[in-house]
């Protein structure tokens, strides 16, 4: 239950004055409904006053000083008090856009000026500016033909209302249907609902940092009396960021406690299945693989539940690690589940695991949502009877009717595709199996703490020894013909190549891209490459039926195709060790992490691989910088760090699907040390008051609720 103190902040914005259905719709968009709180909020379906107040201004207009006409600055906004002299409507009757403007002459004791209006409605202006009366106006002044003029004043009111004008006016990011004026009015109503809340920060910390109280912090941004709050990394902004990160770290700590409350199944060492599998491998385990496996073994033997995140760069061999971990569980007579984000990956895992288990006394099976019902039912029956040791599938694995006889380990591959909530849902499954999450998306350490702070982590940084570094080059797209010729030569020597196009058809263009309007269409590219390179060019894209896509992929893995034209459907996990060339078109449109993922499709065998990044010379500086980073390093963790610095955390993994929490106030490039500070703060707090019953504990519960971590609060009440 939400604390009563917060009710006013959780009222629907529709209850504010001036919010009809149309404005409400725009607010939905403006306040990003879907992100960021949806991830955490059990209740959040529509924006509430909190969301409005958390929409921070990005700038401020200073209208405080009242100037005379003679002194008015010509390069900024000024507030003036003028007397209205004479209206000069433009000559009537001509086409609107071309008509000379409507002018109003005004003066003060220092001189004359004109107000200028285009496409004006005369009757409205006569009411607004009655001749002979004084008006307080504010807007941008300029000098034109030797006289001062102001085009479309931002504000014009009777002088008695001067104080409504002569102030600091925050400016907000806007969207269609919402003007800054409207937002200011809404913010004022929102602020009226903000009561001082019990302080959830330590007094000492607040004093030392010079941070204001929470309600003061909001006020100094939405109704500022000075410019202080707007300074970069100001105490106000720090305070808000700290609140956000503190709530995040606390929620994770509580989840961690909850997840570990009950003991896990103890898995004893029994390695006959594992050893038999290793004996059949054509290679030996890397040191990294051995180390991670040892960590996993120790977790599962500890009597506690394992909650481990395995971060391993693309191609570092995570699949094998998890298979070997599972085999110990199977040897103990229990079952495992391996979940992959896509049908394609699930099938691929099923195939490679079945291959590795040939002649080993352990069974595996595939279960996906798209399988024919009969087949599906049969697999489910076998899983329930305990006849399948390792069940591999998509998220269909965890739906309704799927039951296991004795599930003791869940492995989730490419975990970042699943999001925090799905993990929590899993964690609340009855049988409390061990949990191993794997991700090929290296995440900077500070970010890991905010997303996986409740978990133990392992890193697989070492690649198998036989790998050569991928030769990465950037090539201007004007030279695409040379690239194709080069490809032709390589193919004639037996190479295999991916050719990546960003989107499939023009119609899939998103708003952001339409401005440039020259997306490579995969189908078109496929046709062209087929014409030049012959029939052995395959095409896969997201709109194909999984079975079709699978067939083409198999054809590429096998001997049917030499070139695979693909959209980003192949981004994650796909493993064709023979492929040694990847061409990425419009590379500037991809995020760093995504480029790194794509590049990781090659360099998976012992042959020299190369990656060609085609870019347009029109691409932005940031994009060029990104391409430079990807060219210079193959180290996924370094790439992740650079990405963080280049773009800020909001966008680190390119998409919102990253599964990382989306922060409003925290800027990872600036607030690193706040994260560490919050983590220590939480440790100490929970050490002193694990159930959050003390004064600060109670205040901190408000903070959790404020940021939508309702589930974490529930754990407390239950515990
Ligand atoms: P990822 O970590 O990206 O999921 P995979 O598990 O798909 O990587 O492994 C990539 C490739 O490396 C596979 O073809 C796999 O068989 C191979 N591989 C795994 N471990 C080793 C090793 N120790 N030595 C050589 N090759 C390995
Ligand atoms: Mg993988």
XYZ file of C-alpha atoms and ligand atoms in Angstrom:
747
model
C 0.000 0.000 0.000
C 1.201 3.451 -0.874
C 1.836 5.758 2.096
C -0.849 8.430 2.494
C 1.720 11.235 2.435
C 2.328 10.438 -1.194
C -1.279 10.401 -2.394
C -1.191 13.973 -3.749
C 1.914 13.139 -5.784
C 0.258 10.107 -7.280
C -2.854 11.844 -8.541
C -3.427 11.421 -12.224
C -2.352 14.475 -14.191
C -5.808 14.405 -15.748
C -7.038 15.941 -12.493
C -5.043 19.113 -13.039
C -6.677 22.203 -14.439
C -6.162 22.513 -18.167
C -5.617 18.826 -18.876
C -8.248 17.599 -21.301
C -7.974 14.388 -23.305
C -5.722 15.954 -25.938
C -3.267 17.456 -23.466
C -3.329 14.248 -21.491
C -2.302 12.358 -24.581
C 0.586 14.725 -25.186
C 1.592 14.418 -21.550
C 1.683 10.661 -21.866
C 4.186 11.087 -24.621
C 6.129 13.868 -22.973
C 6.480 12.077 -19.662
C 7.687 8.976 -21.422
C 4.966 6.728 -20.203
C 6.229 3.233 -20.795
C 9.656 4.148 -19.437
C 11.157 4.708 -16.829
C 8.842 3.868 -14.025
C 6.881 1.215 -15.837
C 9.819 -1.022 -15.281
C 9.381 -0.792 -11.551
C 5.922 0.463 -10.900
C 3.188 -2.001 -10.215
C 0.582 0.709 -10.468
C 1.881 3.096 -13.082
C -0.395 3.163 -16.080
C -0.816 6.874 -16.528
C 1.354 9.831 -15.658
C 0.808 11.257 -12.224
C 1.869 14.508 -10.592
C 5.145 12.892 -9.548
C 6.028 12.263 -13.169
C 5.230 15.827 -14.044
C 7.479 17.133 -11.284
C 10.214 14.758 -12.320
C 10.167 16.315 -15.774
C 12.981 18.755 -15.184
C 13.626 22.000 -17.029
C 16.685 22.065 -19.238
C 17.099 25.809 -19.115
C 15.793 29.004 -17.671
C 14.850 32.411 -19.048
C 15.717 35.345 -16.855
C 12.961 37.974 -17.002
C 13.687 39.469 -13.600
C 15.279 42.788 -14.442
C 13.036 45.506 -15.841
C 14.820 47.517 -18.512
C 14.053 50.808 -20.152
C 13.696 50.752 -23.917
C 16.998 52.597 -24.328
C 18.856 50.075 -22.170
C 17.170 46.932 -23.381
C 19.713 44.271 -24.377
C 19.439 43.305 -28.008
C 20.774 39.817 -27.655
C 18.516 38.371 -25.024
C 15.180 38.416 -23.358
C 14.140 41.619 -21.613
C 11.197 42.761 -19.560
C 9.955 46.318 -20.174
C 7.147 48.543 -18.988
C 5.731 50.510 -21.900
C 2.801 52.750 -22.686
C 0.783 51.737 -25.749
C 0.508 54.551 -28.300
C -0.902 53.555 -31.634
C -1.972 50.418 -33.514
C -0.854 50.150 -37.146
C -2.634 47.156 -38.694
C -1.119 45.953 -41.950
C -3.108 46.786 -45.112
C -6.028 44.316 -45.318
C -7.033 41.924 -48.060
C -3.739 40.387 -49.136
C -2.744 36.752 -48.673
C -2.014 36.066 -45.023
C 1.591 34.907 -45.128
C 2.807 37.804 -47.260
C 0.999 40.582 -45.473
C 3.189 43.197 -43.786
C 3.028 42.769 -40.025
C 0.711 44.448 -37.597
C 2.643 47.002 -35.562
C 1.952 48.650 -32.242
C 3.920 51.738 -31.300
C 4.862 52.102 -27.644
C 7.130 54.269 -25.536
C 8.593 54.745 -22.101
C 10.542 57.655 -20.631
C 13.692 56.571 -22.457
C 12.367 56.201 -25.984
C 10.074 54.483 -28.523
C 9.681 50.962 -29.762
C 7.377 48.790 -31.812
C 5.670 45.496 -31.099
C 5.445 43.396 -34.225
C 2.876 40.681 -34.985
C 2.604 38.480 -38.032
C -0.760 37.052 -39.036
C -2.283 38.896 -36.120
C -5.928 39.104 -35.176
C -6.568 42.813 -34.743
C -9.501 42.495 -32.347
C -7.434 40.374 -30.008
C -4.558 42.841 -30.060
C -6.803 45.827 -29.405
C -7.987 44.106 -26.259
C -4.508 43.081 -25.186
C -2.952 46.479 -25.856
C -5.485 49.256 -25.322
C -4.080 52.569 -26.537
C -2.908 54.851 -23.758
C -2.421 52.078 -21.204
C 0.700 50.651 -19.596
C 1.754 47.075 -20.200
C 4.492 44.891 -18.777
C 5.985 42.959 -21.681
C 8.745 40.431 -21.967
C 10.438 38.963 -24.971
C 13.379 39.225 -27.303
C 14.276 42.758 -28.387
C 16.001 43.585 -31.625
C 16.965 46.675 -33.540
C 15.440 47.060 -36.948
C 15.816 50.076 -39.209
C 17.305 51.961 -36.306
C 14.428 51.397 -33.940
C 13.867 48.883 -31.149
C 11.264 46.245 -31.774
C 9.931 43.101 -30.176
C 8.275 40.451 -32.342
C 5.517 38.491 -30.627
C 6.236 39.259 -26.969
C 6.272 36.078 -24.867
C 4.252 37.806 -22.196
C 2.151 40.987 -22.059
C 0.091 41.854 -18.995
C -1.214 44.940 -17.197
C 1.547 46.495 -15.046
C -0.160 45.437 -11.832
C 0.741 41.873 -12.769
C 4.415 42.691 -13.253
C 5.598 40.115 -10.758
C 4.101 37.335 -12.852
C 6.410 38.454 -15.611
C 9.590 39.644 -13.958
C 10.862 36.277 -12.796
C 12.908 33.272 -13.722
C 11.043 31.063 -16.118
C 12.148 27.457 -16.487
C 12.105 26.029 -19.996
C 11.200 22.419 -20.513
C 11.691 19.795 -23.152
C 8.394 19.843 -25.019
C 6.406 17.706 -27.334
C 3.657 18.270 -29.841
C 0.591 19.690 -28.125
C 2.325 21.047 -25.035
C 3.732 24.544 -24.829
C 6.124 25.817 -22.211
C 3.404 28.123 -20.944
C 1.067 25.200 -20.388
C 3.733 23.247 -18.598
C 4.502 26.185 -16.327
C 0.866 26.288 -15.288
C 0.782 22.550 -14.691
C 4.023 22.646 -12.725
C 2.627 25.350 -10.473
C -0.352 23.126 -9.721
C 1.927 20.155 -9.202
C 4.202 22.079 -6.852
C 1.172 23.050 -4.795
C 0.743 19.372 -4.029
C 4.277 18.949 -2.721
C 4.427 18.875 1.056
C 7.673 18.671 2.972
C 8.299 14.971 3.513
C 10.288 13.444 6.366
C 13.976 13.628 5.399
C 15.322 10.291 4.184
C 18.926 11.436 3.940
C 21.370 11.592 6.839
C 21.534 15.119 8.204
C 25.309 14.981 8.198
C 25.458 14.072 4.533
C 23.039 16.779 3.558
C 24.951 19.414 5.445
C 28.295 18.335 4.165
C 27.083 18.376 0.572
C 24.980 21.485 0.978
C 21.927 19.717 -0.396
C 18.478 21.253 0.014
C 15.429 19.381 1.293
C 13.601 17.355 -1.346
C 10.659 19.701 -1.762
C 12.973 22.693 -1.881
C 15.008 20.996 -4.577
C 11.941 20.572 -6.773
C 10.826 24.117 -6.092
C 14.171 25.609 -7.001
C 13.939 24.023 -10.430
C 10.261 24.491 -11.247
C 9.778 27.844 -9.514
C 13.329 29.150 -9.243
C 14.282 32.241 -7.325
C 17.890 32.050 -8.372
C 19.914 30.442 -11.122
C 21.871 28.277 -8.697
C 19.942 25.070 -9.275
C 20.658 25.266 -12.986
C 24.431 25.203 -12.663
C 26.019 22.017 -13.910
C 25.946 19.344 -11.223
C 24.456 21.816 -8.745
C 23.660 20.652 -5.206
C 19.999 20.570 -6.202
C 20.616 18.269 -9.143
C 22.945 16.165 -7.029
C 20.344 15.733 -4.357
C 17.707 14.571 -6.823
C 20.160 12.198 -8.461
C 21.196 10.852 -5.101
C 17.598 10.190 -4.099
C 17.088 8.262 -7.276
C 20.217 6.183 -6.941
C 19.605 5.592 -3.250
C 16.133 4.229 -3.958
C 17.579 1.984 -6.634
C 20.369 0.627 -4.450
C 18.070 0.099 -1.513
C 15.482 -1.704 -3.610
C 18.149 -4.015 -4.992
C 19.476 -4.729 -1.517
C 15.998 -5.636 -0.316
C 15.385 -7.830 -3.335
C 18.674 -9.545 -2.706
C 17.724 -10.310 0.884
C 14.365 -11.629 -0.246
C 15.850 -13.735 -3.020
C 18.229 -15.382 -0.606
C 15.906 -15.824 2.317
C 15.315 -19.465 1.596
C 18.094 -21.962 1.192
C 19.007 -23.356 -2.227
C 19.381 -26.971 -3.194
C 22.892 -28.173 -2.463
C 24.502 -29.619 -5.573
C 27.352 -31.920 -4.668
C 30.379 -32.424 -6.856
C 29.728 -35.263 -9.268
C 31.483 -34.846 -12.553
C 31.145 -37.997 -14.604
C 28.807 -36.333 -17.136
C 30.884 -33.199 -17.262
C 34.113 -35.089 -17.764
C 32.605 -37.228 -20.513
C 31.507 -34.076 -22.344
C 34.846 -32.315 -21.954
C 36.620 -35.425 -23.216
C 34.772 -35.093 -26.533
C 35.623 -31.436 -27.129
C 38.092 -30.628 -29.890
C 39.643 -27.980 -27.600
C 40.411 -27.385 -23.943
C 38.636 -24.977 -21.618
C 40.133 -21.540 -21.235
C 41.370 -20.506 -17.827
C 38.490 -18.027 -17.675
C 35.939 -20.748 -18.357
C 37.436 -22.910 -15.629
C 37.415 -20.058 -13.125
C 33.811 -19.132 -13.782
C 32.754 -22.746 -13.584
C 34.464 -23.035 -10.212
C 32.547 -19.981 -8.959
C 29.272 -21.462 -10.134
C 30.069 -24.828 -8.572
C 30.883 -23.172 -5.256
C 27.612 -21.229 -5.309
C 25.536 -24.304 -5.959
C 27.325 -26.336 -3.302
C 27.014 -23.608 -0.681
C 23.513 -24.365 0.482
C 22.438 -20.874 -0.580
C 20.631 -20.029 -3.700
C 22.909 -18.994 -6.546
C 22.176 -15.638 -8.111
C 24.983 -15.030 -10.489
C 25.449 -12.837 -13.512
C 28.015 -14.050 -16.001
C 29.262 -11.262 -18.190
C 31.240 -12.650 -21.052
C 32.211 -10.813 -24.149
C 30.895 -12.149 -27.443
C 32.611 -15.363 -28.404
C 34.080 -15.997 -24.982
C 32.350 -19.379 -24.781
C 29.530 -18.910 -22.291
C 27.365 -21.673 -23.734
C 29.890 -24.304 -22.826
C 30.282 -22.916 -19.317
C 26.582 -23.140 -18.650
C 26.306 -26.602 -20.164
C 29.039 -27.878 -17.878
C 27.379 -26.229 -14.894
C 24.110 -27.896 -15.816
C 25.727 -31.294 -16.111
C 26.631 -31.278 -12.456
C 22.993 -30.616 -11.635
C 21.911 -33.411 -13.968
C 24.377 -35.766 -12.305
C 22.628 -34.941 -9.036
C 19.413 -36.242 -10.605
C 17.846 -32.830 -11.124
C 16.691 -30.764 -14.067
C 17.880 -27.561 -15.712
C 16.269 -24.990 -17.951
C 18.071 -22.806 -20.469
C 16.158 -19.821 -21.692
C 17.117 -17.801 -24.768
C 15.583 -14.533 -25.964
C 14.680 -15.673 -29.459
C 13.422 -18.775 -31.177
C 16.502 -18.785 -33.362
C 18.890 -18.760 -30.438
C 16.946 -21.383 -28.557
C 17.114 -23.683 -31.563
C 20.773 -23.043 -31.993
C 21.490 -23.810 -28.353
C 19.390 -26.950 -28.554
C 21.273 -28.120 -31.615
C 24.757 -27.410 -30.281
C 23.993 -28.871 -26.867
C 22.502 -32.000 -28.374
C 25.693 -32.327 -30.405
C 27.957 -31.893 -27.392
C 25.922 -34.425 -25.428
C 26.193 -37.136 -28.062
C 27.247 -40.295 -26.295
C 26.851 -38.622 -22.884
C 24.167 -39.949 -20.605
C 22.126 -36.738 -20.342
C 19.074 -35.729 -22.343
C 18.075 -32.365 -23.727
C 14.985 -31.100 -25.521
C 13.698 -27.946 -27.151
C 10.472 -26.221 -26.212
C 9.248 -23.088 -27.949
C 5.924 -21.347 -28.331
C 5.912 -21.904 -32.066
C 6.180 -25.680 -32.003
C 3.201 -27.750 -33.162
C 0.957 -28.470 -30.201
C 1.411 -32.204 -30.337
C 5.164 -32.005 -30.275
C 5.042 -29.400 -27.555
C 2.743 -31.463 -25.391
C 5.024 -34.447 -25.750
C 8.078 -32.464 -24.627
C 6.153 -30.992 -21.723
C 5.003 -34.407 -20.589
C 8.591 -35.651 -20.650
C 9.800 -32.614 -18.690
C 7.120 -33.130 -16.102
C 7.999 -36.796 -15.787
C 11.649 -35.872 -15.297
C 12.703 -37.538 -18.530
C 14.305 -34.396 -19.912
C 17.404 -33.290 -18.039
C 17.972 -30.032 -19.854
C 15.031 -28.162 -21.318
C 15.964 -25.411 -23.737
C 13.558 -22.793 -24.982
C 12.303 -19.266 -25.236
C 10.341 -17.548 -22.488
C 7.616 -20.068 -23.324
C 9.512 -22.175 -20.799
C 8.161 -20.190 -17.935
C 4.616 -19.918 -19.012
C 1.546 -21.344 -17.433
C 1.469 -25.032 -18.157
C 5.163 -25.893 -18.220
C 6.099 -27.986 -15.207
C 9.246 -29.751 -14.137
C 9.721 -32.728 -11.910
C 12.682 -31.237 -10.095
C 14.058 -28.012 -11.531
C 17.249 -26.957 -9.778
C 18.995 -24.552 -12.169
C 17.741 -21.876 -14.516
C 20.132 -20.345 -17.011
C 19.035 -17.237 -18.846
C 21.096 -16.404 -21.899
C 21.375 -12.849 -23.158
C 19.692 -11.714 -19.998
C 19.652 -8.050 -21.051
C 16.828 -8.885 -23.386
C 14.584 -9.780 -20.502
C 14.489 -6.833 -18.137
C 14.479 -6.581 -14.403
C 10.822 -7.378 -13.918
C 10.963 -10.726 -15.627
C 13.850 -11.646 -13.403
C 11.841 -10.701 -10.349
C 8.930 -12.757 -11.627
C 11.241 -15.721 -11.985
C 12.703 -15.174 -8.563
C 9.265 -15.557 -7.077
C 8.803 -19.038 -8.593
C 8.055 -21.574 -5.887
C 10.928 -23.991 -6.132
C 13.737 -21.432 -5.773
C 16.129 -22.895 -8.292
C 19.653 -21.595 -8.743
C 19.847 -18.781 -11.218
C 22.629 -18.095 -13.692
C 22.182 -15.083 -15.938
C 24.451 -14.618 -18.898
C 25.014 -11.533 -20.946
C 27.295 -10.700 -23.805
C 26.661 -7.035 -23.291
C 29.502 -5.820 -21.157
C 28.206 -3.248 -18.760
C 30.426 -0.763 -16.971
C 30.867 -1.556 -13.322
C 28.927 1.388 -11.990
C 26.002 0.499 -14.189
C 26.157 -3.127 -13.202
C 25.629 -2.023 -9.650
C 22.445 -0.239 -10.532
C 20.986 -3.083 -12.550
C 22.357 -6.184 -10.893
C 23.378 -4.892 -7.493
C 21.535 -7.823 -5.953
C 23.640 -10.409 -7.746
C 27.115 -11.850 -7.682
C 28.982 -11.342 -10.904
C 31.554 -13.251 -12.874
C 33.399 -12.000 -15.870
C 34.703 -14.001 -18.765
C 37.194 -11.650 -20.340
C 39.489 -14.111 -21.983
C 38.719 -15.421 -25.435
C 39.694 -18.929 -26.537
C 43.377 -18.940 -27.397
C 42.945 -19.736 -31.077
C 41.283 -16.402 -31.812
C 42.960 -13.705 -33.867
C 41.857 -10.107 -33.321
C 39.283 -8.946 -35.838
C 40.624 -6.469 -38.352
C 38.172 -3.584 -38.207
C 38.049 -0.802 -40.781
C 35.812 2.137 -41.485
C 35.011 2.761 -45.130
C 33.139 5.651 -46.677
C 30.000 4.334 -48.314
C 30.984 6.020 -51.548
C 33.444 3.171 -51.885
C 30.831 0.446 -51.617
C 31.719 -0.884 -55.089
C 35.268 -1.583 -53.972
C 33.922 -3.329 -50.915
C 31.766 -5.587 -53.051
C 34.722 -6.359 -55.321
C 36.857 -7.199 -52.312
C 34.119 -9.425 -51.036
C 33.917 -11.198 -54.367
C 37.645 -11.962 -54.199
C 37.354 -13.281 -50.652
C 34.382 -15.457 -51.568
C 36.273 -16.988 -54.443
C 38.843 -18.081 -51.865
C 36.153 -19.807 -49.824
C 35.234 -17.094 -47.294
C 31.817 -16.600 -45.738
C 30.357 -13.199 -44.981
C 27.563 -11.375 -43.241
C 26.185 -8.206 -44.773
C 24.181 -6.182 -42.269
C 21.552 -3.602 -43.192
C 19.925 -1.535 -40.475
C 16.272 -1.832 -41.426
C 14.337 -3.924 -43.826
C 12.125 -1.644 -45.879
C 11.738 2.067 -46.298
C 8.383 1.825 -44.574
C 10.058 0.702 -41.394
C 11.778 4.021 -41.063
C 11.344 5.555 -37.701
C 10.808 9.253 -37.172
C 14.406 9.820 -36.294
C 15.631 8.401 -39.544
C 13.149 9.798 -41.988
C 15.043 13.054 -42.236
C 17.825 11.359 -44.137
C 15.525 8.979 -45.935
C 18.198 6.816 -47.521
C 18.052 3.605 -45.566
C 19.528 0.598 -47.170
C 16.794 -1.882 -47.690
C 17.911 -5.400 -46.997
C 15.756 -6.828 -49.743
C 17.139 -4.415 -52.262
C 20.665 -5.100 -51.077
C 20.014 -8.801 -51.345
C 18.868 -8.433 -54.952
C 21.883 -6.351 -55.872
C 24.395 -8.642 -54.197
C 22.771 -11.674 -55.763
C 23.111 -10.081 -59.160
C 26.816 -9.454 -58.614
C 27.832 -12.404 -56.480
C 25.455 -15.070 -57.717
C 22.821 -17.268 -56.142
C 24.677 -18.132 -52.980
C 23.462 -15.037 -51.162
C 20.806 -15.606 -48.492
C 18.521 -13.157 -46.744
C 17.145 -13.145 -43.206
C 15.065 -10.463 -41.593
C 12.757 -9.993 -38.669
C 9.561 -10.372 -40.632
C 10.272 -13.860 -41.857
C 8.629 -16.848 -40.283
C 11.019 -18.474 -37.802
C 11.059 -21.689 -39.804
C 12.054 -19.854 -42.979
C 14.679 -17.855 -41.178
C 16.008 -20.980 -39.571
C 16.310 -22.647 -42.946
C 18.335 -19.778 -44.357
C 20.533 -19.634 -41.261
C 21.148 -23.338 -41.544
C 21.956 -22.842 -45.183
C 24.550 -20.265 -44.211
C 25.990 -22.355 -41.396
C 26.099 -25.267 -43.822
C 27.098 -25.188 -47.446
C 24.175 -23.493 -49.151
C 25.030 -19.805 -48.837
C 28.304 -17.888 -48.724
C 26.806 -14.503 -47.939
C 24.038 -13.750 -45.516
C 22.293 -10.423 -45.911
C 20.625 -9.683 -42.617
C 18.940 -7.089 -40.539
C 19.945 -7.000 -36.917
C 18.073 -10.238 -36.215
C 21.438 -11.908 -36.141
C 22.768 -9.486 -33.602
C 22.876 -11.709 -30.586
C 24.403 -15.094 -30.080
C 24.331 -16.580 -33.558
C 27.322 -18.810 -34.031
C 28.757 -19.682 -37.435
C 32.485 -20.115 -36.795
C 33.316 -20.258 -40.541
C 32.108 -16.736 -41.184
C 35.086 -14.385 -41.313
C 33.788 -11.183 -42.879
C 31.099 -8.833 -41.712
C 30.083 -5.710 -43.587
C 27.898 -3.301 -41.635
C 26.093 -0.685 -43.649
C 25.235 2.663 -42.109
C 27.355 1.739 -39.163
C 26.904 5.245 -37.791
C 23.321 4.410 -36.988
C 24.192 1.649 -34.574
C 25.103 2.055 -30.955
C 28.558 1.014 -29.838
C 27.378 -2.024 -27.949
C 25.330 -3.133 -30.906
C 28.263 -2.738 -33.279
C 30.391 -4.752 -30.938
C 27.737 -7.460 -30.797
C 27.464 -7.556 -34.551
C 31.183 -7.692 -35.027
C 31.279 -10.584 -32.578
C 29.531 -12.712 -35.216
C 32.935 -13.133 -36.821
C 36.273 -14.006 -35.292
C 34.763 -17.102 -33.729
C 37.113 -19.604 -35.297
C 40.850 -19.750 -35.832
C 40.875 -17.803 -39.105
C 41.626 -14.094 -39.505
C 38.374 -12.152 -39.621
C 37.514 -8.675 -40.709
C 34.796 -6.161 -40.105
C 34.007 -3.332 -42.508
C 32.002 -0.427 -41.188
C 30.410 1.568 -43.988
C 29.527 5.103 -43.008
C 28.197 8.183 -44.666
C 30.420 11.252 -44.686
C 27.436 13.214 -43.366
C 27.463 11.393 -40.043
C 27.719 13.328 -36.804
C 30.862 13.843 -34.734
C 29.581 11.575 -31.988
C 28.944 8.877 -34.560
C 32.481 9.302 -35.922
C 33.841 9.076 -32.392
C 31.884 5.875 -31.853
C 33.291 4.361 -35.024
C 36.770 5.319 -33.903
C 36.284 3.506 -30.600
C 35.007 0.377 -32.273
C 37.911 0.411 -34.704
C 40.476 0.830 -31.968
C 39.412 -1.825 -29.539
C 37.958 -5.299 -29.432
C 37.461 -5.173 -25.700
C 33.760 -5.146 -24.923
C 34.240 -3.737 -21.459
C 36.262 -0.825 -22.710
C 33.673 -0.205 -25.385
C 30.954 -0.134 -22.787
C 32.860 2.407 -20.707
C 33.460 4.622 -23.711
C 29.837 4.353 -24.698
C 28.854 5.504 -21.263
C 31.073 8.545 -21.517
C 30.008 9.359 -25.042
C 26.318 9.105 -24.612
C 25.356 8.900 -20.988
C 23.694 5.915 -19.466
C 20.261 6.557 -20.875
C 21.438 5.287 -24.151
C 24.303 3.055 -23.260
C 23.055 -0.058 -24.870
C 21.424 1.659 -27.746
C 17.910 0.721 -26.851
C 15.487 0.828 -24.036
C 15.291 -2.947 -24.138
C 18.620 -3.084 -22.409
C 16.944 -4.219 -19.207
C 18.840 -1.559 -17.331
C 16.880 0.822 -15.194
C 16.248 4.136 -16.865
C 17.263 7.020 -14.692
C 15.833 10.496 -14.776
C 18.230 12.423 -12.629
C 21.318 10.285 -12.573
C 23.880 11.091 -15.208
C 26.476 8.374 -15.222
C 29.119 10.580 -16.698
C 28.893 12.932 -13.704
C 27.405 11.023 -10.801
C 29.667 8.029 -10.526
C 30.717 8.702 -6.990
C 27.129 9.149 -5.887
C 26.476 5.547 -6.831
C 29.278 4.317 -4.619
C 28.150 6.597 -1.859
C 24.573 5.333 -2.064
C 25.726 1.760 -1.946
C 27.625 2.343 1.288
C 24.751 4.352 2.684
C 22.377 1.434 2.069
C 24.713 -1.078 3.667
C 24.968 0.940 6.827
C 21.276 1.738 6.940
C 20.226 -1.896 6.603
C 22.844 -2.935 9.095
C 21.341 -0.611 11.684
C 17.701 -1.032 10.773
C 17.102 -4.030 8.538
C 13.316 -3.709 8.624
C 13.357 0.060 8.149
C 11.373 0.740 11.284
C 13.366 3.658 12.704
C 12.758 7.308 11.837
C 15.093 7.293 8.867
C 13.902 3.828 7.897
C 10.337 5.036 7.677
C 11.325 8.068 5.654
C 13.283 5.844 3.320
C 10.190 3.712 2.725
C 8.597 6.864 1.346
C 11.530 7.290 -0.974
C 11.103 3.753 -2.290
C 7.421 4.307 -2.908
C 8.131 7.649 -4.526
C 10.354 5.977 -7.097
C 7.939 3.143 -7.688
C 9.829 0.340 -5.983
C 6.593 -0.890 -4.485
C 7.635 -4.484 -4.695
C 10.669 -3.885 -2.522
C 8.476 -2.198 0.079
C 6.149 -5.210 -0.004
C 9.037 -7.498 0.819
C 9.634 -5.467 3.946
C 6.066 -5.617 5.095
C 5.894 -9.320 4.442
C 9.190 -9.916 6.237
P 29.284 -16.610 -26.468
O 30.018 -16.370 -25.193
O 29.326 -15.432 -27.376
O 27.906 -17.139 -26.248
P 29.712 -19.186 -27.582
O 29.364 -19.945 -26.368
O 28.709 -19.135 -28.667
O 30.129 -17.712 -27.205
O 31.108 -19.745 -28.126
C 31.685 -19.252 -29.310
C 32.447 -20.309 -30.043
O 33.619 -20.664 -29.335
C 31.680 -21.597 -30.221
O 31.862 -22.038 -31.518
C 32.305 -22.540 -29.196
O 32.226 -23.880 -29.600
C 33.735 -22.063 -29.179
N 34.448 -22.294 -27.915
C 33.940 -22.291 -26.668
N 34.895 -22.519 -25.752
C 36.065 -22.692 -26.449
C 37.425 -22.963 -26.073
N 37.779 -23.124 -24.788
N 38.345 -23.060 -27.060
C 37.990 -22.904 -28.355
N 36.732 -22.646 -28.776
C 35.769 -22.535 -27.836
Mg 25.953 -16.930 -26.556
